[in-house]
Coordinates of C-alpha atoms and ligand atoms in Angstrom, one line a residue:
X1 CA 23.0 5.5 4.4
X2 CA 20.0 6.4 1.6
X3 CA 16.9 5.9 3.3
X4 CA 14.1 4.4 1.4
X5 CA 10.5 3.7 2.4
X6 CA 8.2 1.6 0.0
X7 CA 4.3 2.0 0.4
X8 CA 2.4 -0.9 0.1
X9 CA 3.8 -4.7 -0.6
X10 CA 2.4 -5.9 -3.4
X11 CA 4.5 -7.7 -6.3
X12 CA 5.9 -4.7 -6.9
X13 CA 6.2 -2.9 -3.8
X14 CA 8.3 -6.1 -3.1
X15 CA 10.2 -6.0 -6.1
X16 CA 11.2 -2.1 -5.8
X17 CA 12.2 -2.6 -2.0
X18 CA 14.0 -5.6 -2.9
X19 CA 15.9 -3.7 -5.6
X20 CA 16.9 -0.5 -3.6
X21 CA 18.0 -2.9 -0.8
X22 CA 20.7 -5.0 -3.4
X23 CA 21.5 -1.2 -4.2
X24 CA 22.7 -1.0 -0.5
X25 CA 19.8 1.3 0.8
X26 CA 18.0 0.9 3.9
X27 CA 14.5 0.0 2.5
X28 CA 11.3 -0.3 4.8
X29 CA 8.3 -1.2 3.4
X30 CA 4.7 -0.2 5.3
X31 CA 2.0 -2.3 4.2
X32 CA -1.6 -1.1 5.7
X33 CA -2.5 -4.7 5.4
X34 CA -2.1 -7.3 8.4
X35 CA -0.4 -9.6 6.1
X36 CA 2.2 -8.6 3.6
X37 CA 1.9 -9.4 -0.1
X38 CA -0.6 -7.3 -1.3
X39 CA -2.3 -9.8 -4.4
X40 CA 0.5 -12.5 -3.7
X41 CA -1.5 -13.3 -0.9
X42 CA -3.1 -16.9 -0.5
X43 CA -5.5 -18.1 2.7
X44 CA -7.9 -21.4 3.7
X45 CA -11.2 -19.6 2.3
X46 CA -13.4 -22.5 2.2
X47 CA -12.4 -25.4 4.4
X48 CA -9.5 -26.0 6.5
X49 CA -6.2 -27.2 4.8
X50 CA -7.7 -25.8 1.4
X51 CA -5.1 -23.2 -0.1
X52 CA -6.8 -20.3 -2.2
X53 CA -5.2 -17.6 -3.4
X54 CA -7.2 -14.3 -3.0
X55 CA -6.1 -12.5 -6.0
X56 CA -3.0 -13.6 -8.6
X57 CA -2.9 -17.2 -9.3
X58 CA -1.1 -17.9 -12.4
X59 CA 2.4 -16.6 -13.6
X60 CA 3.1 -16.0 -16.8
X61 CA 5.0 -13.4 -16.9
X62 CA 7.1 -14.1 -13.6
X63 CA 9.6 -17.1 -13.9
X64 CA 12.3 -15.5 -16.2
X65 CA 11.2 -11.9 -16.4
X66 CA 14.5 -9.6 -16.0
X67 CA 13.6 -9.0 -12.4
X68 CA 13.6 -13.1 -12.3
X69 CA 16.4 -13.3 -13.7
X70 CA 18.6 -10.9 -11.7
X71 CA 17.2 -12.6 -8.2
X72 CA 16.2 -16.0 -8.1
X73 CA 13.3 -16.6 -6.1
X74 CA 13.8 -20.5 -6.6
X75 CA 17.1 -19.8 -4.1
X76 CA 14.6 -18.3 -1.3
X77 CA 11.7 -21.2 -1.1
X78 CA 9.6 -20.7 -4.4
X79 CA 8.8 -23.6 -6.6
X80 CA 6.4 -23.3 -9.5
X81 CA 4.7 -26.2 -10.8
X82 CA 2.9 -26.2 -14.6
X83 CA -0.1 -27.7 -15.2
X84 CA -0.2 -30.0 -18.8
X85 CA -3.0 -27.4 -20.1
X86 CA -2.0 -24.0 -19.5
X87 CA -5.4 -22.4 -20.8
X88 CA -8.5 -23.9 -21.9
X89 CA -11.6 -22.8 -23.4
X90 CA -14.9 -25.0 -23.1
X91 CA -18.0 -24.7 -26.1
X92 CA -21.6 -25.7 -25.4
X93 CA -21.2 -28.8 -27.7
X94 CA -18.5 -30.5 -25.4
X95 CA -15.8 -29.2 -27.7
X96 CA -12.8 -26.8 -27.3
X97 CA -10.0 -25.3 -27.5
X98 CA -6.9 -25.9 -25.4
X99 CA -3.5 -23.7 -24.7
X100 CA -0.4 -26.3 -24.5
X101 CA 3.4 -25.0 -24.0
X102 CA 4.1 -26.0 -27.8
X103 CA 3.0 -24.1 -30.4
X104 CA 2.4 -27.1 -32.6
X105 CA 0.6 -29.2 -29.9
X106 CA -1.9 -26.3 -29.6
X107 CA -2.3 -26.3 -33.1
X108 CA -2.5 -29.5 -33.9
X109 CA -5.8 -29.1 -31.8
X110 CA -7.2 -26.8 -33.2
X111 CA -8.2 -28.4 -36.6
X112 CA -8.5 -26.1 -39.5
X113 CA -7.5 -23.0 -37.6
X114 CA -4.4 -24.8 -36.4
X115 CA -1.9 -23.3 -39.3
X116 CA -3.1 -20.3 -39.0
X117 CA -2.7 -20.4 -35.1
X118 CA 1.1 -21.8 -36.1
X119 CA 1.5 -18.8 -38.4
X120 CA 0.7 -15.9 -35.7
X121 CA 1.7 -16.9 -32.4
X122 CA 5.3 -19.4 -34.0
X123 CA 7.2 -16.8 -34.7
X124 CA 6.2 -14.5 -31.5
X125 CA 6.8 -17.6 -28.8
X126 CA 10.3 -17.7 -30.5
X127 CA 11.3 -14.3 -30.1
X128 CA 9.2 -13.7 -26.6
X129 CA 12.3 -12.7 -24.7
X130 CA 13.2 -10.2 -27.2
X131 CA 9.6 -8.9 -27.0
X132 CA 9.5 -8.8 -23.8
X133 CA 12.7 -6.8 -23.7
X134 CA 11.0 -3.6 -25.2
X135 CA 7.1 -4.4 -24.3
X136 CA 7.4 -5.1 -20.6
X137 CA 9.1 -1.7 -19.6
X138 CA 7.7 2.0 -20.5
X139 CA 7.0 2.4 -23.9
X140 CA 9.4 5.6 -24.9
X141 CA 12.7 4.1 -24.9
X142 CA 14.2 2.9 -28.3
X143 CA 13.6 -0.4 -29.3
X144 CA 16.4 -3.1 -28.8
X145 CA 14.4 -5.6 -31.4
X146 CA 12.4 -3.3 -33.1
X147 CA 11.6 -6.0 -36.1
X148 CA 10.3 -8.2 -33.4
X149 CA 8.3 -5.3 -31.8
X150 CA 6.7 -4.5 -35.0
X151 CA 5.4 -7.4 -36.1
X152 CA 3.7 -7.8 -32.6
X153 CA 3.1 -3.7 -32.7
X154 CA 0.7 -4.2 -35.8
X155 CA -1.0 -7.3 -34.7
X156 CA -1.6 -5.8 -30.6
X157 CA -3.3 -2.6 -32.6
X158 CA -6.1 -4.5 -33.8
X159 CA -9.3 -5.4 -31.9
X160 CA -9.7 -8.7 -30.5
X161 CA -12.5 -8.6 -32.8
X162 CA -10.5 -8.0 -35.7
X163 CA -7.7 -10.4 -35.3
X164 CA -10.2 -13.0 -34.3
X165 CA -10.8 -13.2 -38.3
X166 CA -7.6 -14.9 -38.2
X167 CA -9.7 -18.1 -37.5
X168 CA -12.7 -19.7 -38.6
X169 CA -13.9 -22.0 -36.2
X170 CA -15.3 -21.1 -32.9
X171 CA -13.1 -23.2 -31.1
X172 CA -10.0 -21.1 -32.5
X173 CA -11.7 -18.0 -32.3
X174 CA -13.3 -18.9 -28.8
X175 CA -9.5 -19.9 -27.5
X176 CA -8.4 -16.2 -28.4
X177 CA -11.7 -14.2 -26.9
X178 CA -10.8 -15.7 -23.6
X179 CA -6.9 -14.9 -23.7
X180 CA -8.1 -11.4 -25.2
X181 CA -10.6 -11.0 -22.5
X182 CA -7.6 -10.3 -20.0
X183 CA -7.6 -7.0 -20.9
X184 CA -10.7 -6.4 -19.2
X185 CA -11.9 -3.4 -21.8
X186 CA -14.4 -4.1 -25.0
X187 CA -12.9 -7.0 -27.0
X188 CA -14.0 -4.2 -30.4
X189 CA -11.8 -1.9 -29.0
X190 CA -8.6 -1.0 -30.4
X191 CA -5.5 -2.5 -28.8
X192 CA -7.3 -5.0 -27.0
X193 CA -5.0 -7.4 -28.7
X194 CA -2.4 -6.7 -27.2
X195 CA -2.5 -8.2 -23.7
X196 CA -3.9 -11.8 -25.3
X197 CA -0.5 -11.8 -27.6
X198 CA 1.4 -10.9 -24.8
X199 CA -0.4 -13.6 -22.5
X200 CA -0.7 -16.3 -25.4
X201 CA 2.9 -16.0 -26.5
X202 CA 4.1 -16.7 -22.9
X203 CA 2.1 -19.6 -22.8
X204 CA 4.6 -21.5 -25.2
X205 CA 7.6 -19.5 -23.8
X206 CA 7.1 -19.6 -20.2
X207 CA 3.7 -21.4 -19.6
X208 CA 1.0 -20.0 -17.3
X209 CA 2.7 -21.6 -13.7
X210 CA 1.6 -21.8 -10.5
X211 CA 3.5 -21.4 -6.9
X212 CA 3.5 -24.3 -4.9
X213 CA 1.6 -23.7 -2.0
X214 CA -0.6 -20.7 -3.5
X215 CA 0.8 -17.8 -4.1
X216 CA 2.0 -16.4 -0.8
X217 CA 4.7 -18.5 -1.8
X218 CA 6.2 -16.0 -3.8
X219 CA 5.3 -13.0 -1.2
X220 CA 7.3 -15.2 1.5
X221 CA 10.2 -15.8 -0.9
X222 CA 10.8 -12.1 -2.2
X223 CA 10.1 -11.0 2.0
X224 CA 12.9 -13.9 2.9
X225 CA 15.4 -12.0 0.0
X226 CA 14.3 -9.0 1.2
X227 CA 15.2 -9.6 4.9
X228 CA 18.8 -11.4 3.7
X229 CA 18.9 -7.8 2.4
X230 CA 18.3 -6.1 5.2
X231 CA 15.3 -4.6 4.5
X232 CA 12.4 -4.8 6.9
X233 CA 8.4 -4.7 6.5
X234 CA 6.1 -3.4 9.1
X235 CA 2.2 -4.6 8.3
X236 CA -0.6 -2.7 9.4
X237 CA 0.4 0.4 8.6
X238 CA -1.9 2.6 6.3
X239 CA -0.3 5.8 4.8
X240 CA -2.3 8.8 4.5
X241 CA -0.3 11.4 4.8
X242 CA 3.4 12.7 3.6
X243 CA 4.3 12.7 7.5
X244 CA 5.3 9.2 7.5
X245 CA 7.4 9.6 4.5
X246 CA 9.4 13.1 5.0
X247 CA 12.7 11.7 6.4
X248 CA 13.1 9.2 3.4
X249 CA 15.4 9.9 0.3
X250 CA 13.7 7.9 -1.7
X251 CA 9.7 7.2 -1.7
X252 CA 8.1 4.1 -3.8
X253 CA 4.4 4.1 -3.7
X254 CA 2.9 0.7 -4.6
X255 CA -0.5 2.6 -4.7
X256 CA -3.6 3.5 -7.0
X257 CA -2.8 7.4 -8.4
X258 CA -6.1 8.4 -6.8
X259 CA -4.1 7.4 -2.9
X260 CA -0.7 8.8 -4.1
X261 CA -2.3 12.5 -4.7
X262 CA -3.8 12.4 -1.3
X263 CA -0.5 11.3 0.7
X264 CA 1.5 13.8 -1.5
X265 CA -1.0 16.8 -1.1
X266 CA 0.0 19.6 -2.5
X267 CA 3.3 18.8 -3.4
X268 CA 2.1 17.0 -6.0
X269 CA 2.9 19.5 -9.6
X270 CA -0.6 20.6 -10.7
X271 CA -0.4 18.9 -14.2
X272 CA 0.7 15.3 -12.5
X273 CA -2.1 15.9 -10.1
X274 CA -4.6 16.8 -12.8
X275 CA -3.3 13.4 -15.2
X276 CA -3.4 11.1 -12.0
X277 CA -7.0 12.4 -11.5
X278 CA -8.0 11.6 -14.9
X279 CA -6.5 8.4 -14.6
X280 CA -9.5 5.9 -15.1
X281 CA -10.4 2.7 -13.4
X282 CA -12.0 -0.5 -15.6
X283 CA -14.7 -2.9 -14.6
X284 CA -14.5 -4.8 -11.5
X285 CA -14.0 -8.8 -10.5
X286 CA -16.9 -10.5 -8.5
X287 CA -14.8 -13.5 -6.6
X288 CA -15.7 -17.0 -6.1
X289 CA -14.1 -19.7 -4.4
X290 CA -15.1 -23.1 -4.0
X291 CA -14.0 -26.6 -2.0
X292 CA -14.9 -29.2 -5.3
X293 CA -15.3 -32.7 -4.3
X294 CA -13.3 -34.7 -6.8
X295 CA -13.1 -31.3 -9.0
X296 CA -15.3 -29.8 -11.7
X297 CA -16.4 -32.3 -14.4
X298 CA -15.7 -30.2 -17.5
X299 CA -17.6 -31.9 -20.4
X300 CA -14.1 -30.5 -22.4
X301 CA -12.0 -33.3 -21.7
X302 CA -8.7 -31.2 -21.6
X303 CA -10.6 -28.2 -19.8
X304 CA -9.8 -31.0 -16.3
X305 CA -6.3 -31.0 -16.7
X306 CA -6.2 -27.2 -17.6
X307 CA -4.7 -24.3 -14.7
X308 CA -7.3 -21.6 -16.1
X309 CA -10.5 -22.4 -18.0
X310 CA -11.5 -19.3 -19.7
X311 CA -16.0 -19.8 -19.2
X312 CA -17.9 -17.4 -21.4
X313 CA -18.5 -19.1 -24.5
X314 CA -18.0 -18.2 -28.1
X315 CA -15.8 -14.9 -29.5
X316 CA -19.6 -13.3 -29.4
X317 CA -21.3 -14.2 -26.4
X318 CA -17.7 -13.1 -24.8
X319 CA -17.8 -9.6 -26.3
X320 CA -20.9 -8.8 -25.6
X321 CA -20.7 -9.8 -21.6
X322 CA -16.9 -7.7 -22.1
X323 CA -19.0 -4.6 -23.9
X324 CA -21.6 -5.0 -21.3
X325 CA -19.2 -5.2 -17.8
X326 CA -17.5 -2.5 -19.2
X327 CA -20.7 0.2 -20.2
X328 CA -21.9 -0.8 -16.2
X329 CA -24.1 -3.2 -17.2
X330 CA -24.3 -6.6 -15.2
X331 CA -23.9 -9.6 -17.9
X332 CA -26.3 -12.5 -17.7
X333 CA -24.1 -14.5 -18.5
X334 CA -20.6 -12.9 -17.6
X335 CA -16.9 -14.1 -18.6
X336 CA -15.8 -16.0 -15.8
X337 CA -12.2 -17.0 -15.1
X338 CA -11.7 -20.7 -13.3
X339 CA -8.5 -21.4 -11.7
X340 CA -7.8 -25.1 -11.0
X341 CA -4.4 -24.3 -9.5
X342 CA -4.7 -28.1 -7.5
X343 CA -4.0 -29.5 -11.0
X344 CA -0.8 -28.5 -11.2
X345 CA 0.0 -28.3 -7.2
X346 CA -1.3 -31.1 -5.4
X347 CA -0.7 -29.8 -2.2
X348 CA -3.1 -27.4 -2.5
X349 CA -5.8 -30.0 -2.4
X350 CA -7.2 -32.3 0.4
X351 CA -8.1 -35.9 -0.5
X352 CA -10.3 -35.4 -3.3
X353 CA -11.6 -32.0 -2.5
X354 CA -10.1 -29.5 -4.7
X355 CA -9.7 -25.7 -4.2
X356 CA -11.3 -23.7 -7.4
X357 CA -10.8 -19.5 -7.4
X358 CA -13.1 -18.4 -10.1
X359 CA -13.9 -14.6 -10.7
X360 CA -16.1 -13.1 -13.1
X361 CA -15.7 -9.7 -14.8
X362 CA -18.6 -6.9 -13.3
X363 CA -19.0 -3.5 -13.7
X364 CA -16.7 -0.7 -12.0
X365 CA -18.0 -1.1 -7.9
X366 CA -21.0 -3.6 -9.2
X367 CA -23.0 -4.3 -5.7
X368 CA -24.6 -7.0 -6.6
X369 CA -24.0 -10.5 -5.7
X370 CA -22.7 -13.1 -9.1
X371 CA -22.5 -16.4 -7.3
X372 CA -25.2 -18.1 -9.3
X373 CA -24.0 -16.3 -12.7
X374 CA -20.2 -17.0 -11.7
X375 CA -22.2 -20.7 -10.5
X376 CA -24.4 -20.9 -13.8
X377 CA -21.7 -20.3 -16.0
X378 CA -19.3 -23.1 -14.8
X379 CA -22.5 -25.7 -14.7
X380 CA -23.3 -25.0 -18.1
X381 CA -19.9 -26.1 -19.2
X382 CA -19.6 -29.1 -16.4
X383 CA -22.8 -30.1 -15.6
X384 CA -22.8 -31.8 -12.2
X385 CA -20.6 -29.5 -10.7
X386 CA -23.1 -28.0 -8.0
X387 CA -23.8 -31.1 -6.4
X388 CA -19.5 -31.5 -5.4
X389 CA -19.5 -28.6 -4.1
X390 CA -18.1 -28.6 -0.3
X391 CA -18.3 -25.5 0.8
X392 CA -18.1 -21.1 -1.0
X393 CA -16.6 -18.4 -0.2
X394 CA -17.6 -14.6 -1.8
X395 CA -15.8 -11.4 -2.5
X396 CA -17.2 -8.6 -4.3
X397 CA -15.9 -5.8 -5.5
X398 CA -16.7 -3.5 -1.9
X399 CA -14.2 -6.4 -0.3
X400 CA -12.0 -6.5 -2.9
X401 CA -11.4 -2.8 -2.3
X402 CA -11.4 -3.1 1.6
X403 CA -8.5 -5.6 1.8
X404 CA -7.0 -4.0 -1.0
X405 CA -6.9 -0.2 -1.7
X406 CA -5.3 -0.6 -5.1
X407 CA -8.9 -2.7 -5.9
X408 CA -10.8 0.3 -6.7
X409 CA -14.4 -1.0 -7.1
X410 CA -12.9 -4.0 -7.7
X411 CA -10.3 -3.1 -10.5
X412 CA -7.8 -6.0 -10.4
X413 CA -5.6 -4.2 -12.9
X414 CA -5.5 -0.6 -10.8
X415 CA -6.4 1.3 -14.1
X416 CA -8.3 0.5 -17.4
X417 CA -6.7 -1.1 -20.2
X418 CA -7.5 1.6 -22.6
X419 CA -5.5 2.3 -25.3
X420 CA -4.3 5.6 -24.0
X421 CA -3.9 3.6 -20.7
X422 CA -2.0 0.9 -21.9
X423 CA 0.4 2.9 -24.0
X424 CA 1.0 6.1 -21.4
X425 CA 0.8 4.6 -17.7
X426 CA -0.4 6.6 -15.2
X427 CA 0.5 9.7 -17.3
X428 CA 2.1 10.5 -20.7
X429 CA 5.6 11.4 -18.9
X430 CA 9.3 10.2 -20.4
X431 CA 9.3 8.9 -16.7
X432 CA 6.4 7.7 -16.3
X433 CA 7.4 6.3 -12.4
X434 CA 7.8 9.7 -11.1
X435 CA 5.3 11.5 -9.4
X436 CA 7.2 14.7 -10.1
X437 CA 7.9 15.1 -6.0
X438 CA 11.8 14.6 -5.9
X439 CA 12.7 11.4 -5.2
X440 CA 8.6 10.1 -4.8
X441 CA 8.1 7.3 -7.7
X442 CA 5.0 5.4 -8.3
X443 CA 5.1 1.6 -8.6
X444 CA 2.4 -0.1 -8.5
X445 CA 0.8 -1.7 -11.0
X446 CA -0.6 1.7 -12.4
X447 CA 3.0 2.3 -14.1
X448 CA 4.2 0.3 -16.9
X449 CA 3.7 -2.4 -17.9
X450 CA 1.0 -2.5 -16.1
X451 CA -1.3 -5.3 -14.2
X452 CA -0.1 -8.5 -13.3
X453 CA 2.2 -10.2 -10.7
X454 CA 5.2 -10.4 -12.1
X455 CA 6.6 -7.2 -10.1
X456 CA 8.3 -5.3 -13.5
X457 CA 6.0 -1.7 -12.5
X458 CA 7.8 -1.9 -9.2
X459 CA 11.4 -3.1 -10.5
X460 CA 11.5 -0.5 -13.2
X461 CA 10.2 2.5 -10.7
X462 CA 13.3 1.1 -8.3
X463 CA 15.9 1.7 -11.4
X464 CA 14.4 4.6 -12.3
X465 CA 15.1 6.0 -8.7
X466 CA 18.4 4.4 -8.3
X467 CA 19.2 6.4 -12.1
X468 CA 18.3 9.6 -10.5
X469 CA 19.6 9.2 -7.2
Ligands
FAD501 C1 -9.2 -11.9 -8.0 C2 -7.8 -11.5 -8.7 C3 -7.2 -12.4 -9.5 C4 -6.0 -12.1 -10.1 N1 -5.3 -13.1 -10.9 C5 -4.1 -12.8 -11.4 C6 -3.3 -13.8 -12.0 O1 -3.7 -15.0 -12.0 N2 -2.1 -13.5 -12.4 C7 -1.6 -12.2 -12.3 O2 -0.4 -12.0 -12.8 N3 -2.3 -11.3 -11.7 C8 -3.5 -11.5 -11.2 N4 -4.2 -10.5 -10.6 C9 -3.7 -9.2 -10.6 C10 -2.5 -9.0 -9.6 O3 -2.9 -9.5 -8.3 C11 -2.1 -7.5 -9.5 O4 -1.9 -7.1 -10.9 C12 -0.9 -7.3 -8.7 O5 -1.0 -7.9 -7.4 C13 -0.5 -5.9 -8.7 O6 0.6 -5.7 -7.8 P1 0.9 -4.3 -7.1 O7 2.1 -4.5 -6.3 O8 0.8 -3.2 -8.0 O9 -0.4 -4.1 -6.1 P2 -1.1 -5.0 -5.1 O10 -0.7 -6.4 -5.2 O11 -2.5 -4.6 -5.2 O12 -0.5 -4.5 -3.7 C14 -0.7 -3.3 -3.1 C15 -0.4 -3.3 -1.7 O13 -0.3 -2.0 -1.2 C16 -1.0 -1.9 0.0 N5 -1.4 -0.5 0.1 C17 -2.1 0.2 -0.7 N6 -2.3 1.5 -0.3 C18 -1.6 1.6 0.9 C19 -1.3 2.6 1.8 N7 -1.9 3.9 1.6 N8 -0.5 2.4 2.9 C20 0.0 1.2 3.1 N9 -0.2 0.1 2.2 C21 -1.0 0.3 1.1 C22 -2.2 -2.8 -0.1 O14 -2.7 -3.2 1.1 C23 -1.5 -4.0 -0.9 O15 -1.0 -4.9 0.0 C24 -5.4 -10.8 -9.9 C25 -6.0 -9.9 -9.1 C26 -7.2 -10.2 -8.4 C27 -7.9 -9.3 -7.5

């Protein structure tokens, strides 16, 4: 029988065992970590019976991606649950703008702004499966849809700043920073479109779900398929070395470059060893989590019944704290990201205390501590909202990284979203999985399409091993 080892169990070290294993291999996965799940991971970080989730939290991109759809997670325990606001985006006056799953209900709040809202992301949200088809797998291939992929190749060019001109009004304009701000990288950059399309036209496709539970959920559902399989994980295993590895056929490292060219030494090629150690990490995420008594008391009506509220402000004040994270600079007032994942699954609450993961965006390995920025930022947008709080818990970046070696100085996306980055992940290859060792393949979210839960890096690592074997 083939043997396969996987490295690491992230959402796509899952997803790549879980494929070589319905290929009838005999998959194990090592995970360094105690638990397995790598950022599917959720845990009672504030008070007992409190779910958080310690690094993904919403799912955009996971209910009917083409790994979803070829194994159904739904069959092995997962539920997802949607919150009525997918995204919303508090202002200092009390207004806002809100994300719905129509395209016409989110415009329709958007005043002035709302046709021209109707005129870019309509036509995207009807085609997203099409998109998705050619965007959400390496970028050399020819295009299945490519009149599809052009019109949202021209658009995801553009700086956030740039497109932002779509709109007038800061509620529009502020609506798109924080989608935009995803990207993590300078919102005047060039291609930082192109993960807020990608992320605001799933919103009316797919929504921006949550996993009942937290988001161990999924981890236990894709182990459970994994098992049924007969794959097997062993946690608390770090890799270092090729020792571990030299019996396998087949090799899938859900790992940062930097870790893949020390377990593979010197059999690493010299150029794919030179490329992984250009390979640049982008600013970090400072981690907040709170136990809210009865919630937090957004002035922004809709902002309550929202899964993510986007906290930063305008399109200005957010490209300056993105320009500043990103040059190493601490923001005063940072973009923060608020997930409110009880609003959509109950269970995660207790009574009327309300788990809330909130991170903001630091710079690459910041040491400092952002609880009151992360706090400030949230209280200027829900005053009131320090006096229900239960009980805080902290990561910073250093953590981040020590649970998680992917986290490099607390990198959520494992690489920069540069343009070069986005577009040639880890390395400008036609293969971009393989590490050029026979049979090694990298699969974590360093590959294409890059960062996110939704497991594609390691599913399309997986077929590209299964191609060559
Ligand atoms: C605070 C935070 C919030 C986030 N929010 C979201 C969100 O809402 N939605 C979303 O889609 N994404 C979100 N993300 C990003 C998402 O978690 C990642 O993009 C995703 O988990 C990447 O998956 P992966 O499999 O590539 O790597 P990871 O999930 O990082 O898993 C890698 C695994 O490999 C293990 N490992 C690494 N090196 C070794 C080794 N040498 N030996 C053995 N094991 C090893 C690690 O311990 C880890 O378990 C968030 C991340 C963070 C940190």
């Amino acid at each position: 029988m083939t043997r396969s080892i996987v490295v690491g169990s992230g959402p796509n070290g899952l997803t790549g065992a879980i494929t070589l294993a319905a290929a009838g291999l005999d998959v194990t996965v090592l995970e360094a970590a105690e638990t397995p799940g790598g950022g599917l991971r959720s845990h009672e970080a504030t008070v007992p019976g409190l779910i958080h989730d310690m690094c993904s939290a919403f799912h955009p991109l996971s209910t009917r991606s083409s790994f979803a759809r070829r194994f159904d997670l739904t069959q092995h325990g997962l539920q997802w649950a949607w919150p009525s606001v997918q995204y919303a985006h508090p202002l200092d006056d009390g207004t806002g703008g809100a994300a719905l799953r129509s395209v016409d209900e989110t415009a329709a709040g958007l005043g002035v702004d709302g046709a021209a809202y109707r005129r870019l992301f309509g036509p995207l949200a009807g085609r997203f499966d099409e998109l998705a088809a050619d965007i959400l797998r390496p970028v050399l291939h020819v295009p299945r849809h490519p009149v599809t992929l052009a019109r949202y190749g021209l658009a995801s060019t553009l700086p956030a700043t740039t497109l932002a001109r779509w709109w007038q009004t800061p509620q529009a304009r502020g609506l798109w920073a924080g989608v935009a701000a995803h990207a993590f990288h300078p919102l005047t950059s060039p291609m930082s479109s192109a993960a807020g399309l990608v992320l605001g036209t799933a919103t009316h496709r797919y929504g921006w779900p949550v996993a009942v539970g937290g988001s161990g959920a999924i981890a236990r559902a894709m182990i459970a398929l994994l098992t049924s399989l007969g794959g097997r994980i062993e946690t608390g295993v770090r890799v270092e070395s090729y020792a571990p590895l030299a019996d396998a056929d087949v090799v899938l490292l859900d790992t940062s470059p930097r870790a893949a060219t020390a377990i593979l030494g010197d059999r690493l090629p010299a150029r794919v060893a030179r490329a992984y150690r250009r390979y640049r990490h982008g600013p970090g995420a400072f981690q907040v989590s709170l136990a809210v008594e009865g919630g937090i008391p957004w002035t922004y009506e809709p902002a309550r019944r929202s899964g993510t509220v986007h906290v930063g402000g305008t399109l200005e004040e957010i490209t300056e704290a993105e320009r500043s994270s990103w040059s190493g600079q601490m923001p005063a007032r940072p973009f923060v990201l608020v997930g409110q994942q009880a609003v959509a699954d109950p269970s995660r609450a207790r009574g009327d205390v309300q788990p809330i993961d909130a991170y903001a965006h630091v710079p690459h390995g910041f040491t400092g501590d952002a609880t009151t920025a992360i706090l400030d930022q949230i209280e200027r947008f829900a005053p009131g909202t320090r006096e229900r709080i239960v009980a805080v818990s902290t990561r910073s970046t250093a953590q981040l990284e020590r649970e998680n070696a992917n986290l490099i100085g607390g990198d959520i996306s494992n690489g920069a979203n540069t343009a070069l980055q986005l577009v040639f992940r880890p390395r400008v290859a036609l293969d971009p999985y393989s590490t050029g060792v026979p049979g090694v393949y990298l699969c974590s979210s360093a590959t294409p399409p890059g960062g996110g839960a939704h497991g594609l890096c390691g599913y399309g690592a997986a077929q590209a091993a299964l191609a060559r074997l």
